[in-house]
Amino acid sequence: MINRRQLLIGGAATILGSKLSSGAAAQAGSVQTTQTASRSVRSNELGYVPVITPNGRSLPWRMRDGVKEFHLIAEEVDHEFAPGTRIKAWGYNGSTPGPTIEAVEGDTVRIYVTNKLREPTTVHWHGLLLPFGMDGVAGLTQASIKPGETWVYEFPLMQHGTHMYHPHADEMIQMAMGMMGMFIIHPRTPDANSVDRDYALLLHNWAIHPGTYRPDPSIMTEFDLWTINSRVFPAIDSLTAQTGERVRVRIGNLSMWNHPMHMHGVQFDVTGSDGGRWPQNQWRKEVTELVGVGQTRDLEFTAVAGDWPLHCHMSHHTMNAMGHGLPNTIGVNQREIARRIAALVPGYMPMGEHGMSDHQQHIDAGHMQGPDNTLPMMGGQGLFGPMEMGGMFTLIKVRDELEEGAQPGWYEPPPGTQAYKVEAVPDGLPV
Ligand SMILES: [Cu+2]
């Protein structure tokens, strides 16, 4: 929270910021590196480390009369979850999720919202402290924004933290179609424990039935695709960092499931949420943090070299295009039935007797093709073979020397630090 005096000081600093740079260039923020005691901190000329939204971007803004002006356009978008799977989604400014809105505690924001959908909408600023009439709830705080109309939301930012935005009009449909985004508010006084890299991930789920192109909003639990920033593994950008850097991953969840987000390689600190950055004595060391529906969580850690998975631990959420309610074939000898079916359907191949890896191998080998516009359940070819993952899974690629702006290749374990095969189990090993 900030007081009135800090607000006034903040206003002055904001005006100064607008002189340094204007328009869209201001938000992109040229990255400067200044040395602190232990590491380099990449804050921009406005005094904060800009958030990186993998597979996305931050919304440009301009400064006008001391107010940060943004423009969100609600519209239908052509969206790709991964090469080979495109849908008609709804989003903002050409994407789902919509662009990340980034501002600073003490700013006043003026957000124009144009509705290019064919039905009314609103925008609810999820978790923000604001006047009642700016809360964006159709019928309750305002009349809804009709197709073709532009409305303005304007309010001072009285807090900092990881927040979200989404419609509060025909909400079930519009969110199922992909309408949502992150709203990051940086603290006015840069925290002594600021981070070197700051990532924003928004979790969602989709019902895209095999061979179809429109999300099915009637599905409550049996979703086909589980996404990070509306992308599925292996088509989600990796998060990158240099060894020893302090990294924050902000995770928001506007899906219809809770997601226990698990990180390999480190114990992270849970340092904040919708409620801002918590006092340090409230931080928790975890390796899995449940990000509930409608919640946000900030995870911070010191980067260790490797290609470390970050994923939901609900194993069905790291799969693509799941079929549900199928007979269980594990342990079932299907040879005789396969022989009979193959007589009718040439090329028929039974699967699943020993697990699902054979399914993956048939797809990789080109023996099998799924329905149109439908991804294989799992994918991702690593240095040592198939990863057999999909959905809500990505990698944190940490290198001792990181080439900025590039996605690093595969991490090779240094000699003597990798699991290895032996010819025989040593004698006398108890089991
Ligand atoms: Cu999950």
Short mmCIF file of C-alpha atoms and ligand atoms in Angstrom, two decimals:
data_model
loop_
_atom_site.label_atom_id
_atom_site.label_comp_id
_atom_site.label_asym_id
_atom_site.label_seq_id
_atom_site.Cartn_x
_atom_site.Cartn_y
_atom_site.Cartn_z
CA MET A 1 0.00 0.00 0.00
CA ILE A 2 1.11 3.54 -0.57
CA ASN A 3 0.09 6.78 1.04
CA ARG A 4 -0.96 10.00 -0.58
CA ARG A 5 2.48 11.58 -0.36
CA GLN A 6 4.07 8.62 -2.12
CA LEU A 7 1.36 8.86 -4.76
CA LEU A 8 2.34 12.49 -5.44
CA ILE A 9 6.03 11.61 -5.59
CA GLY A 10 5.12 8.67 -7.81
CA GLY A 11 3.25 11.00 -10.13
CA ALA A 12 6.31 13.21 -10.52
CA ALA A 13 8.52 10.23 -11.23
CA THR A 14 6.04 9.00 -13.81
CA ILE A 15 6.09 12.33 -15.64
CA LEU A 16 9.88 12.22 -15.60
CA GLY A 17 9.65 8.70 -16.98
CA SER A 18 7.50 9.90 -19.85
CA LYS A 19 10.13 12.49 -20.80
CA LEU A 20 12.81 9.88 -20.95
CA SER A 21 10.86 7.91 -23.49
CA SER A 22 7.47 8.09 -25.07
CA GLY A 23 4.87 5.82 -26.60
CA ALA A 24 5.39 2.18 -27.23
CA ALA A 25 9.15 2.53 -26.86
CA ALA A 26 8.62 3.37 -23.21
CA GLN A 27 7.02 0.08 -22.37
CA ALA A 28 9.57 -1.99 -24.18
CA GLY A 29 12.13 -0.25 -22.01
CA SER A 30 15.76 -0.38 -23.01
CA VAL A 31 17.41 -2.80 -20.68
CA GLN A 32 20.31 -1.45 -18.70
CA THR A 33 22.59 -3.48 -16.55
CA THR A 34 23.84 -2.16 -13.25
CA GLN A 35 26.04 -4.15 -10.91
CA THR A 36 24.87 -4.78 -7.39
CA ALA A 37 26.82 -6.54 -4.70
CA SER A 38 26.16 -10.03 -5.98
CA ARG A 39 24.60 -9.90 -9.41
CA SER A 40 23.46 -7.83 -12.32
CA VAL A 41 19.99 -6.29 -12.13
CA ARG A 42 18.30 -5.50 -15.40
CA SER A 43 15.96 -2.68 -14.54
CA ASN A 44 14.70 -0.36 -17.26
CA GLU A 45 14.76 3.44 -17.22
CA LEU A 46 11.51 3.42 -15.24
CA GLY A 47 13.24 1.61 -12.41
CA TYR A 48 11.84 -1.91 -12.69
CA VAL A 49 12.76 -5.19 -14.32
CA PRO A 50 10.23 -5.59 -17.15
CA VAL A 51 8.15 -8.73 -17.07
CA ILE A 52 8.70 -11.29 -19.82
CA THR A 53 5.55 -13.05 -21.01
CA PRO A 54 6.73 -16.19 -22.87
CA ASN A 55 4.96 -16.51 -26.25
CA GLY A 56 3.39 -13.13 -25.52
CA ARG A 57 4.19 -9.48 -24.94
CA SER A 58 3.40 -6.50 -22.74
CA LEU A 59 0.78 -4.02 -23.89
CA PRO A 60 2.28 -0.74 -25.18
CA TRP A 61 1.11 2.45 -23.51
CA ARG A 62 1.49 6.19 -23.78
CA MET A 63 1.66 8.92 -21.19
CA ARG A 64 -1.00 11.61 -21.43
CA ASP A 65 -1.53 14.30 -18.79
CA GLY A 66 0.22 12.15 -16.21
CA VAL A 67 -1.96 9.12 -16.92
CA LYS A 68 -0.81 5.83 -18.47
CA GLU A 69 -3.13 5.08 -21.35
CA PHE A 70 -3.69 1.57 -22.68
CA HIS A 71 -6.02 0.18 -25.32
CA LEU A 72 -7.46 -3.34 -25.12
CA ILE A 73 -9.43 -4.68 -28.06
CA ALA A 74 -11.67 -7.67 -27.36
CA GLU A 75 -11.87 -9.74 -30.53
CA GLU A 76 -11.80 -13.13 -32.18
CA VAL A 77 -8.26 -14.34 -32.84
CA ASP A 78 -6.68 -17.11 -34.87
CA HIS A 79 -4.70 -18.99 -32.31
CA GLU A 80 -2.11 -21.75 -32.53
CA PHE A 81 -1.44 -23.97 -29.49
CA ALA A 82 1.49 -25.58 -31.28
CA PRO A 83 2.31 -26.02 -34.95
CA GLY A 84 -0.50 -28.11 -36.39
CA THR A 85 -3.32 -27.06 -34.08
CA ARG A 86 -5.14 -23.81 -34.81
CA ILE A 87 -8.43 -22.62 -33.42
CA LYS A 88 -10.77 -19.66 -33.49
CA ALA A 89 -10.37 -18.24 -30.01
CA TRP A 90 -11.40 -14.97 -28.41
CA GLY A 91 -8.78 -12.73 -26.86
CA TYR A 92 -7.40 -9.23 -26.81
CA ASN A 93 -5.30 -7.33 -29.34
CA GLY A 94 -4.82 -10.35 -31.54
CA SER A 95 -3.82 -12.91 -28.94
CA THR A 96 -4.88 -15.21 -26.15
CA PRO A 97 -3.95 -14.52 -23.46
CA GLY A 98 -4.21 -10.81 -24.11
CA PRO A 99 -1.02 -8.76 -23.71
CA THR A 100 0.32 -8.35 -20.17
CA ILE A 101 -0.51 -4.97 -18.70
CA GLU A 102 2.48 -3.61 -16.78
CA ALA A 103 2.43 -0.51 -14.61
CA VAL A 104 3.83 0.88 -11.38
CA GLU A 105 2.19 1.34 -8.00
CA GLY A 106 1.01 4.94 -7.82
CA ASP A 107 0.36 5.23 -11.56
CA THR A 108 -3.07 6.23 -12.69
CA VAL A 109 -4.12 4.07 -15.60
CA ARG A 110 -6.74 4.86 -18.24
CA ILE A 111 -7.66 1.71 -20.15
CA TYR A 112 -9.77 2.00 -23.30
CA VAL A 113 -11.65 -1.19 -24.07
CA THR A 114 -13.08 -1.66 -27.56
CA ASN A 115 -15.48 -4.54 -28.10
CA LYS A 116 -15.08 -6.18 -31.49
CA LEU A 117 -16.94 -9.32 -30.41
CA ARG A 118 -20.52 -9.93 -31.53
CA GLU A 119 -21.78 -9.99 -27.98
CA PRO A 120 -21.42 -7.64 -24.99
CA THR A 121 -18.38 -7.83 -22.74
CA THR A 122 -16.69 -6.05 -19.83
CA VAL A 123 -13.24 -6.23 -18.28
CA HIS A 124 -12.87 -7.11 -14.62
CA TRP A 125 -9.51 -6.15 -13.07
CA HIS A 126 -9.03 -9.24 -10.94
CA GLY A 127 -7.50 -8.47 -7.55
CA LEU A 128 -7.15 -4.73 -8.05
CA LEU A 129 -8.29 -2.28 -5.39
CA LEU A 130 -10.36 0.25 -7.27
CA PRO A 131 -13.58 2.27 -7.15
CA PHE A 132 -16.72 0.11 -7.35
CA GLY A 133 -17.76 1.50 -10.72
CA MET A 134 -14.46 0.42 -12.29
CA ASP A 135 -14.74 -3.25 -11.27
CA GLY A 136 -16.15 -4.34 -14.63
CA VAL A 137 -19.05 -6.57 -13.56
CA ALA A 138 -21.80 -6.47 -16.19
CA GLY A 139 -25.11 -5.27 -14.82
CA LEU A 140 -23.71 -4.69 -11.34
CA THR A 141 -21.05 -2.00 -11.70
CA GLN A 142 -21.80 -0.91 -15.28
CA ALA A 143 -23.90 -1.67 -18.32
CA SER A 144 -22.01 -4.09 -20.53
CA ILE A 145 -19.89 -2.92 -23.45
CA LYS A 146 -21.91 -3.62 -26.59
CA PRO A 147 -20.35 -4.72 -29.87
CA GLY A 148 -18.62 -1.77 -31.52
CA GLU A 149 -18.51 0.34 -28.34
CA THR A 150 -15.42 1.63 -26.55
CA TRP A 151 -15.51 2.21 -22.80
CA VAL A 152 -12.87 3.67 -20.51
CA TYR A 153 -11.71 2.38 -17.14
CA GLU A 154 -9.60 4.80 -15.12
CA PHE A 155 -8.20 4.32 -11.63
CA PRO A 156 -5.06 4.83 -9.55
CA LEU A 157 -3.01 1.74 -8.73
CA MET A 158 -2.95 1.52 -4.95
CA GLN A 159 -0.96 -1.71 -4.63
CA HIS A 160 1.65 -3.87 -6.29
CA GLY A 161 1.60 -7.54 -7.17
CA THR A 162 0.61 -10.18 -9.69
CA HIS A 163 -2.92 -9.71 -10.95
CA MET A 164 -5.11 -10.65 -13.90
CA TYR A 165 -7.89 -9.34 -16.10
CA HIS A 166 -10.83 -11.14 -17.70
CA PRO A 167 -14.43 -10.49 -18.78
CA HIS A 168 -17.24 -10.44 -16.23
CA ALA A 169 -19.99 -10.71 -18.87
CA ASP A 170 -20.99 -14.06 -20.31
CA GLU A 171 -17.98 -15.06 -18.31
CA MET A 172 -18.13 -18.83 -18.70
CA ILE A 173 -18.17 -18.58 -22.50
CA GLN A 174 -15.71 -15.73 -22.87
CA MET A 175 -13.10 -17.24 -20.56
CA ALA A 176 -13.50 -20.68 -22.14
CA MET A 177 -12.78 -18.96 -25.47
CA GLY A 178 -9.50 -17.55 -24.13
CA MET A 179 -10.25 -14.04 -22.90
CA MET A 180 -7.80 -13.26 -20.10
CA GLY A 181 -4.48 -11.60 -19.37
CA MET A 182 -1.99 -10.71 -16.64
CA PHE A 183 -1.85 -7.33 -14.92
CA ILE A 184 1.51 -6.79 -13.21
CA ILE A 185 2.02 -3.83 -10.90
CA HIS A 186 5.61 -3.15 -9.90
CA PRO A 187 6.29 -1.63 -6.47
CA ARG A 188 6.89 2.12 -6.49
CA THR A 189 9.98 1.67 -4.36
CA PRO A 190 12.03 -1.04 -6.03
CA ASP A 191 12.41 -3.80 -3.52
CA ALA A 192 15.84 -4.42 -2.06
CA ASN A 193 15.36 -8.03 -3.15
CA SER A 194 14.39 -7.26 -6.69
CA VAL A 195 14.95 -10.01 -9.21
CA ASP A 196 17.12 -10.26 -12.31
CA ARG A 197 14.44 -11.87 -14.46
CA ASP A 198 10.70 -11.77 -14.07
CA TYR A 199 8.37 -14.11 -16.00
CA ALA A 200 4.57 -14.11 -16.26
CA LEU A 201 2.68 -17.36 -16.95
CA LEU A 202 -1.10 -17.65 -17.21
CA LEU A 203 -2.63 -21.13 -16.88
CA HIS A 204 -5.71 -22.16 -18.80
CA ASN A 205 -7.61 -25.21 -20.06
CA TRP A 206 -9.49 -25.83 -23.27
CA ALA A 207 -11.98 -28.29 -24.69
CA ILE A 208 -11.02 -28.64 -28.35
CA HIS A 209 -12.58 -31.91 -29.40
CA PRO A 210 -10.49 -33.86 -31.91
CA GLY A 211 -10.95 -32.47 -35.40
CA THR A 212 -12.73 -29.27 -34.25
CA TYR A 213 -11.70 -25.60 -34.29
CA ARG A 214 -13.87 -23.94 -31.63
CA PRO A 215 -13.43 -24.34 -27.87
CA ASP A 216 -16.43 -26.10 -26.27
CA PRO A 217 -17.46 -23.95 -23.31
CA SER A 218 -19.89 -26.53 -21.91
CA ILE A 219 -17.05 -28.75 -20.67
CA MET A 220 -16.59 -28.48 -16.91
CA THR A 221 -13.79 -30.89 -16.09
CA GLU A 222 -12.73 -33.08 -19.03
CA PHE A 223 -10.53 -30.66 -20.93
CA ASP A 224 -8.35 -31.63 -23.88
CA LEU A 225 -5.59 -29.06 -23.65
CA TRP A 226 -3.80 -27.56 -20.66
CA THR A 227 -1.84 -24.45 -21.48
CA ILE A 228 0.73 -21.98 -20.27
CA ASN A 229 0.09 -18.64 -21.99
CA SER A 230 -2.29 -20.54 -24.28
CA ARG A 231 0.49 -22.77 -25.64
CA VAL A 232 1.26 -26.44 -25.05
CA PHE A 233 4.60 -28.19 -24.65
CA PRO A 234 6.82 -28.51 -26.64
CA ALA A 235 5.66 -25.23 -28.23
CA ILE A 236 6.01 -23.13 -25.06
CA ASP A 237 9.04 -20.84 -24.96
CA SER A 238 11.56 -21.91 -22.35
CA LEU A 239 12.34 -19.55 -19.50
CA THR A 240 16.02 -18.61 -19.58
CA ALA A 241 18.43 -17.36 -16.94
CA GLN A 242 22.10 -17.23 -16.13
CA THR A 243 23.55 -19.28 -13.29
CA GLY A 244 23.24 -17.45 -9.96
CA GLU A 245 20.59 -15.00 -11.07
CA ARG A 246 17.48 -14.42 -9.00
CA VAL A 247 14.45 -15.39 -11.06
CA ARG A 248 10.76 -14.79 -10.36
CA VAL A 249 8.03 -16.78 -12.08
CA ARG A 250 4.60 -15.23 -11.61
CA ILE A 251 1.85 -17.77 -12.22
CA GLY A 252 -1.83 -16.90 -12.57
CA ASN A 253 -4.62 -19.42 -12.98
CA LEU A 254 -7.85 -18.61 -14.84
CA SER A 255 -8.49 -22.21 -15.84
CA MET A 256 -11.20 -24.38 -14.27
CA TRP A 257 -8.76 -26.60 -12.35
CA ASN A 258 -6.22 -26.05 -9.60
CA HIS A 259 -2.66 -26.68 -10.71
CA PRO A 260 0.15 -27.88 -8.39
CA MET A 261 3.06 -26.27 -10.23
CA HIS A 262 6.26 -28.19 -9.69
CA MET A 263 9.80 -27.01 -10.39
CA HIS A 264 12.86 -29.22 -10.70
CA GLY A 265 16.39 -28.30 -9.64
CA VAL A 266 15.70 -25.83 -6.84
CA GLN A 267 13.60 -25.18 -3.80
CA PHE A 268 11.86 -21.95 -4.66
CA ASP A 269 10.54 -19.36 -2.26
CA VAL A 270 6.85 -18.54 -2.58
CA THR A 271 7.20 -14.79 -2.21
CA GLY A 272 3.93 -13.23 -3.22
CA SER A 273 0.53 -13.35 -4.82
CA ASP A 274 -2.40 -11.11 -5.64
CA GLY A 275 -1.52 -9.56 -2.28
CA GLY A 276 1.84 -8.27 -3.52
CA ARG A 277 5.30 -9.33 -2.42
CA TRP A 278 4.96 -10.83 1.05
CA PRO A 279 7.18 -9.87 3.99
CA GLN A 280 10.20 -12.16 3.91
CA ASN A 281 9.21 -13.93 7.14
CA GLN A 282 6.12 -15.22 5.31
CA TRP A 283 8.05 -16.79 2.45
CA ARG A 284 7.91 -20.57 2.17
CA LYS A 285 10.40 -23.01 0.68
CA GLU A 286 8.56 -25.36 -1.68
CA VAL A 287 9.10 -27.48 -4.75
CA THR A 288 5.40 -27.62 -5.65
CA GLU A 289 2.97 -24.76 -5.17
CA LEU A 290 -0.75 -25.12 -5.71
CA VAL A 291 -2.02 -22.27 -7.85
CA GLY A 292 -5.76 -22.40 -7.31
CA VAL A 293 -8.42 -21.17 -9.72
CA GLY A 294 -8.49 -17.40 -9.59
CA GLN A 295 -5.21 -17.18 -7.66
CA THR A 296 -1.74 -15.97 -8.47
CA ARG A 297 1.57 -17.04 -6.93
CA ASP A 298 5.10 -15.67 -7.26
CA LEU A 299 7.92 -18.24 -7.15
CA GLU A 300 11.49 -17.03 -6.74
CA PHE A 301 14.76 -18.92 -6.87
CA THR A 302 18.43 -18.64 -7.59
CA ALA A 303 19.13 -20.20 -10.98
CA VAL A 304 21.19 -23.41 -11.22
CA ALA A 305 22.59 -24.61 -14.58
CA GLY A 306 20.46 -27.16 -16.42
CA ASP A 307 17.27 -27.61 -18.43
CA TRP A 308 14.86 -27.92 -15.52
CA PRO A 309 11.19 -28.81 -15.97
CA LEU A 310 8.48 -26.52 -14.62
CA HIS A 311 5.11 -28.22 -14.91
CA CYS A 312 1.76 -28.99 -13.41
CA HIS A 313 2.00 -32.17 -11.34
CA MET A 314 -1.47 -33.41 -12.35
CA SER A 315 -0.09 -35.85 -14.90
CA HIS A 316 -3.18 -35.57 -17.14
CA HIS A 317 -2.38 -31.85 -17.41
CA THR A 318 0.96 -32.59 -19.12
CA MET A 319 -0.80 -34.38 -21.97
CA ASN A 320 -2.32 -33.05 -25.15
CA ALA A 321 -5.65 -34.00 -26.73
CA MET A 322 -6.50 -36.63 -24.12
CA GLY A 323 -9.20 -39.12 -24.93
CA HIS A 324 -11.34 -39.77 -21.85
CA GLY A 325 -13.41 -42.73 -20.76
CA LEU A 326 -11.59 -45.24 -22.99
CA PRO A 327 -11.32 -48.89 -21.99
CA ASN A 328 -8.11 -49.54 -20.07
CA THR A 329 -5.82 -51.64 -22.27
CA ILE A 330 -2.84 -51.89 -19.94
CA GLY A 331 -1.95 -55.55 -19.49
CA VAL A 332 -4.47 -56.63 -22.14
CA ASN A 333 -3.18 -58.99 -24.85
CA GLN A 334 -4.73 -57.47 -27.98
CA ARG A 335 -2.96 -59.61 -30.58
CA GLU A 336 -5.94 -61.71 -31.61
CA ILE A 337 -8.38 -58.79 -31.75
CA ALA A 338 -5.75 -56.72 -33.61
CA ARG A 339 -5.37 -59.48 -36.19
CA ARG A 340 -9.13 -59.51 -36.77
CA ILE A 341 -9.50 -55.72 -36.93
CA ALA A 342 -6.51 -55.41 -39.27
CA ALA A 343 -8.29 -57.73 -41.68
CA LEU A 344 -11.03 -55.09 -41.92
CA VAL A 345 -8.97 -51.92 -41.31
CA PRO A 346 -5.58 -52.26 -42.98
CA GLY A 347 -2.76 -50.81 -40.89
CA TYR A 348 -4.68 -51.06 -37.60
CA MET A 349 -2.26 -51.13 -34.70
CA PRO A 350 -3.23 -51.94 -31.12
CA MET A 351 -1.71 -49.79 -28.42
CA GLY A 352 -1.48 -49.45 -24.72
CA GLU A 353 -0.76 -53.01 -23.61
CA HIS A 354 2.48 -51.97 -21.91
CA GLY A 355 1.80 -48.24 -21.41
CA MET A 356 1.51 -45.27 -23.73
CA SER A 357 5.12 -44.98 -24.92
CA ASP A 358 4.36 -47.20 -27.93
CA HIS A 359 1.66 -44.69 -28.93
CA GLN A 360 4.30 -41.96 -28.97
CA GLN A 361 6.72 -44.14 -30.92
CA HIS A 362 4.13 -44.90 -33.62
CA ILE A 363 3.49 -41.18 -34.06
CA ASP A 364 7.20 -40.33 -34.13
CA ALA A 365 7.76 -43.03 -36.71
CA GLY A 366 4.95 -41.63 -38.87
CA HIS A 367 2.93 -44.87 -38.57
CA MET A 368 0.01 -43.10 -37.04
CA GLN A 369 -1.90 -39.96 -37.65
CA GLY A 370 -4.49 -38.51 -35.32
CA PRO A 371 -7.66 -36.64 -36.29
CA ASP A 372 -7.31 -33.30 -38.12
CA ASN A 373 -6.14 -30.33 -36.07
CA THR A 374 -5.26 -32.57 -33.13
CA LEU A 375 -1.90 -32.82 -31.43
CA PRO A 376 -0.39 -36.09 -30.28
CA MET A 377 -0.93 -36.67 -26.57
CA MET A 378 2.71 -36.24 -25.76
CA GLY A 379 5.84 -35.02 -27.46
CA GLY A 380 9.10 -33.18 -27.04
CA GLN A 381 12.30 -34.74 -28.28
CA GLY A 382 15.20 -34.11 -25.90
CA LEU A 383 18.89 -34.80 -26.25
CA PHE A 384 18.41 -38.36 -25.02
CA GLY A 385 15.05 -39.29 -26.57
CA PRO A 386 11.35 -38.54 -26.27
CA MET A 387 10.27 -36.59 -23.19
CA GLU A 388 6.70 -37.86 -23.46
CA MET A 389 5.20 -34.66 -22.15
CA GLY A 390 2.66 -32.15 -23.41
CA GLY A 391 0.33 -29.47 -22.08
CA MET A 392 1.30 -27.53 -19.00
CA PHE A 393 5.02 -28.22 -19.10
CA THR A 394 7.97 -26.02 -19.95
CA LEU A 395 11.69 -25.79 -19.26
CA ILE A 396 13.81 -23.36 -17.32
CA LYS A 397 17.06 -23.23 -19.26
CA VAL A 398 19.89 -21.93 -17.11
CA ARG A 399 23.40 -21.49 -18.45
CA ASP A 400 26.66 -20.23 -16.94
CA GLU A 401 27.02 -18.01 -20.01
CA LEU A 402 23.66 -17.17 -21.49
CA GLU A 403 23.28 -15.77 -24.96
CA GLU A 404 20.54 -13.15 -24.56
CA GLY A 405 17.52 -13.34 -26.79
CA ALA A 406 18.22 -16.88 -27.98
CA GLN A 407 16.62 -20.12 -26.86
CA PRO A 408 19.56 -22.26 -25.72
CA GLY A 409 20.02 -25.77 -27.09
CA TRP A 410 20.02 -28.83 -24.85
CA TYR A 411 21.95 -28.89 -21.60
CA GLU A 412 24.56 -31.62 -21.52
CA PRO A 413 25.33 -32.92 -18.05
CA PRO A 414 29.01 -32.41 -17.21
CA PRO A 415 31.01 -35.67 -17.25
CA GLY A 416 30.46 -37.76 -14.16
CA THR A 417 27.16 -36.08 -13.23
CA GLN A 418 24.70 -38.16 -15.24
CA ALA A 419 22.83 -41.37 -14.47
CA TYR A 420 24.38 -44.32 -16.32
CA LYS A 421 23.68 -47.89 -17.30
CA VAL A 422 25.49 -50.89 -15.79
CA GLU A 423 25.80 -54.42 -17.18
CA ALA A 424 24.95 -56.16 -13.92
CA VAL A 425 23.73 -55.39 -10.41
CA PRO A 426 26.58 -55.79 -7.90
CA ASP A 427 26.46 -58.96 -5.85
CA GLY A 428 24.92 -58.77 -2.41
CA LEU A 429 22.86 -55.60 -2.97
CA PRO A 430 19.83 -55.94 -0.71
CA VAL A 431 16.34 -55.49 -2.13
CU CU B 1 -2.72 -28.91 -13.67
#
